[in-house]
Tab-separated table of C-alpha atoms in Angstrom:
chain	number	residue	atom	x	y	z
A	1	UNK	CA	1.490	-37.849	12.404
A	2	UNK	CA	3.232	-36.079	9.175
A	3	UNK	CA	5.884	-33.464	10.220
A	4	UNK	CA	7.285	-31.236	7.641
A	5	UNK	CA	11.328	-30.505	7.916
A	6	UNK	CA	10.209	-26.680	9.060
A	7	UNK	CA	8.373	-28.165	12.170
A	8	UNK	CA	10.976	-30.812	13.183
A	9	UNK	CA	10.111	-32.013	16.687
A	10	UNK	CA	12.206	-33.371	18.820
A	11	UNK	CA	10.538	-35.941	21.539
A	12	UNK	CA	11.341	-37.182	24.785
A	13	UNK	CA	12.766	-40.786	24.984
A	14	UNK	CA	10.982	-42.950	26.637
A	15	UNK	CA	7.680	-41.788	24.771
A	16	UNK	CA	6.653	-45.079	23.675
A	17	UNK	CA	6.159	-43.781	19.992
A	18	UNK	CA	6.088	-46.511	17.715
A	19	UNK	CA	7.292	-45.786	13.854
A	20	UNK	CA	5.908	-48.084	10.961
A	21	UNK	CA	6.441	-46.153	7.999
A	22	UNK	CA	9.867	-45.749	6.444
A	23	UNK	CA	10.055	-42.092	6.222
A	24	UNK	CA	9.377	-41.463	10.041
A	25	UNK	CA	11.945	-44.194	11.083
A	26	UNK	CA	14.178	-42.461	8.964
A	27	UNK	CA	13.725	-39.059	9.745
A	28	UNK	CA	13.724	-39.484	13.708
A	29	UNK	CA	17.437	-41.714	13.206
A	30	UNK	CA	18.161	-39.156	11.289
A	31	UNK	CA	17.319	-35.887	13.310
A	32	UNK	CA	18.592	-37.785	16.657
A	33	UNK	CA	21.958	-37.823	15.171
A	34	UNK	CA	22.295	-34.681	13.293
A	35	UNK	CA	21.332	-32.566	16.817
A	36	UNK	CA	24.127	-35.053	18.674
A	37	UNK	CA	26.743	-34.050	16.432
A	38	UNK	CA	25.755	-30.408	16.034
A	39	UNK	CA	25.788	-30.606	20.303
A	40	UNK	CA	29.331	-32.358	20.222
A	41	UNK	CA	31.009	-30.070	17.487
A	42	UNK	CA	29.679	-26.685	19.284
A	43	UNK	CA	31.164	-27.910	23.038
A	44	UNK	CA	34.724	-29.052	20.804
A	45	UNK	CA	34.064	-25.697	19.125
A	46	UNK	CA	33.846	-23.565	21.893
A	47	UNK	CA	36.390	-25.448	23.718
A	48	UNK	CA	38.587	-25.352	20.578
A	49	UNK	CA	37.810	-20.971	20.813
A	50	UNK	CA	38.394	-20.669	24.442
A	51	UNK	CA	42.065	-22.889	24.646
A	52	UNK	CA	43.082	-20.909	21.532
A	53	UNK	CA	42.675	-18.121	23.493
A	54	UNK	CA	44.069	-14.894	21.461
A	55	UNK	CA	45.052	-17.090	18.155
A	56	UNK	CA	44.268	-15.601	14.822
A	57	UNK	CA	43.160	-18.387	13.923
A	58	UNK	CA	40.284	-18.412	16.769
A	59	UNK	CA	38.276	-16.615	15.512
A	60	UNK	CA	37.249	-19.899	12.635
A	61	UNK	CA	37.639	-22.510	15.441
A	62	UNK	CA	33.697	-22.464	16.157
A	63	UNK	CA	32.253	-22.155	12.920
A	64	UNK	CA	34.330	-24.788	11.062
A	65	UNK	CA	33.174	-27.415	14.323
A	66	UNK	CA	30.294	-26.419	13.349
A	67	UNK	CA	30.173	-26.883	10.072
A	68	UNK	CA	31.589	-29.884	10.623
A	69	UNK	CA	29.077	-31.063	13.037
A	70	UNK	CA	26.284	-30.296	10.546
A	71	UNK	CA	28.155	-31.718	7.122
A	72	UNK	CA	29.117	-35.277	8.619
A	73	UNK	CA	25.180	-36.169	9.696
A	74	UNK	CA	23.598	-34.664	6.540
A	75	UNK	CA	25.933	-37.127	3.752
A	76	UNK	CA	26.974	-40.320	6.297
A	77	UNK	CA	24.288	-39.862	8.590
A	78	UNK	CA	21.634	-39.673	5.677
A	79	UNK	CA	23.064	-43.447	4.256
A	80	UNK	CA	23.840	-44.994	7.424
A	81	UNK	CA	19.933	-43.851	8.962
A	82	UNK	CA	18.586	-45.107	5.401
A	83	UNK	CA	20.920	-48.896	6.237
A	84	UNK	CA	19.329	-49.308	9.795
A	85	UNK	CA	15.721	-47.950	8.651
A	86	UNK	CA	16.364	-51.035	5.880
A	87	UNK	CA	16.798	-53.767	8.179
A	88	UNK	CA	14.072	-52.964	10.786
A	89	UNK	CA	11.554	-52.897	7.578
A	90	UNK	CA	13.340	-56.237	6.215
A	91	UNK	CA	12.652	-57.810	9.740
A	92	UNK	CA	9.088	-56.256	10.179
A	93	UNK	CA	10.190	-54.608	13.703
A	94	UNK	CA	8.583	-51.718	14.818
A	95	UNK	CA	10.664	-48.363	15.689
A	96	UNK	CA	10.579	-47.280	19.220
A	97	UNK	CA	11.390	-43.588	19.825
A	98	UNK	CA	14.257	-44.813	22.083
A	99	UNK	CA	15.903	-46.947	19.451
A	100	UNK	CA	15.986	-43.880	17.254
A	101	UNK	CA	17.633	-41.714	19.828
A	102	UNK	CA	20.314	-44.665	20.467
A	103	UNK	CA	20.605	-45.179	16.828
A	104	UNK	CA	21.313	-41.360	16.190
A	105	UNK	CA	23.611	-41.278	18.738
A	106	UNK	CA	25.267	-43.769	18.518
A	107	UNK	CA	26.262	-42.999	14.757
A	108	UNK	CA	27.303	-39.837	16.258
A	109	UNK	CA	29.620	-41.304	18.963
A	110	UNK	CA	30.687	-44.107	15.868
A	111	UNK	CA	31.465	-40.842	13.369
A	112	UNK	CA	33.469	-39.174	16.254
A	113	UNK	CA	35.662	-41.827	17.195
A	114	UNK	CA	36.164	-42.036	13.725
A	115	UNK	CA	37.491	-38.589	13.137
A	116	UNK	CA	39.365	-38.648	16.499
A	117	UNK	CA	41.334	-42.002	15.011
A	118	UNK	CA	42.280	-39.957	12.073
A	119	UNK	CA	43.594	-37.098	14.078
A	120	UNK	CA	46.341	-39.865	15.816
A	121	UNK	CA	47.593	-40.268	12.311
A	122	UNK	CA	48.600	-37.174	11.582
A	123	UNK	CA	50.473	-36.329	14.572
């Protein structure tokens, strides 16, 4: 079934699609994870907007989350999808639609501990 990016549809786990071709692996890793991290970034966002409270600087809290939230997915999450699409081709295994909602998620979880780490740093 050929989806193009304007009609992006997002299935229920547990639907016991399988995924041969590249492209649909791909895109369903890749979808899974992008609409994780846009869901993560808007809750930080908004919780970001509502602890700020009357801050000037408030008012950008939400959008830059997420902007954030859609920038990380679309340049790591495009290579990292591509990696694990590459070695479930190289080992002839089969997509489930579960593994690519793990996958994406979990690359989302992976990316946010990531950026949480950094945070420490700095303080």
């Amino acid at each position: 079934m050929a989806m193009g990016w304007a009609e992006i549809n997002i299935r229920l786990t547990g639907s016991g699609e399988e995924f041969t071709t590249p492209y649909d692996m791909w895109r369903e890793v890749f979808v899974w994870c992008l609409v994780s991290s846009l869901i993560i970034h808007f809750v930080s966002g908004l919780l970001a907007w509502y602890s700020l409270g009357g801050h000037p600087i408030a008012v950008y809290a939400l959008p830059s989350f997420i902007v954030a939230g859609f920038f990380t997915p679309l340049f790591a999450g495009t290579v990292t999808s591509a990696v694990i699409v590459f070695v479930y081709k190289t080992a002839s295994f089969p997509m489930q639609s579960l593994d690519a909602f793990l996958w994406g998620v979990g690359q989302t979880i992976v990316y946010t501990l990531i950026a949480v780490s950094r945070i420490y740093v700095t303080l």
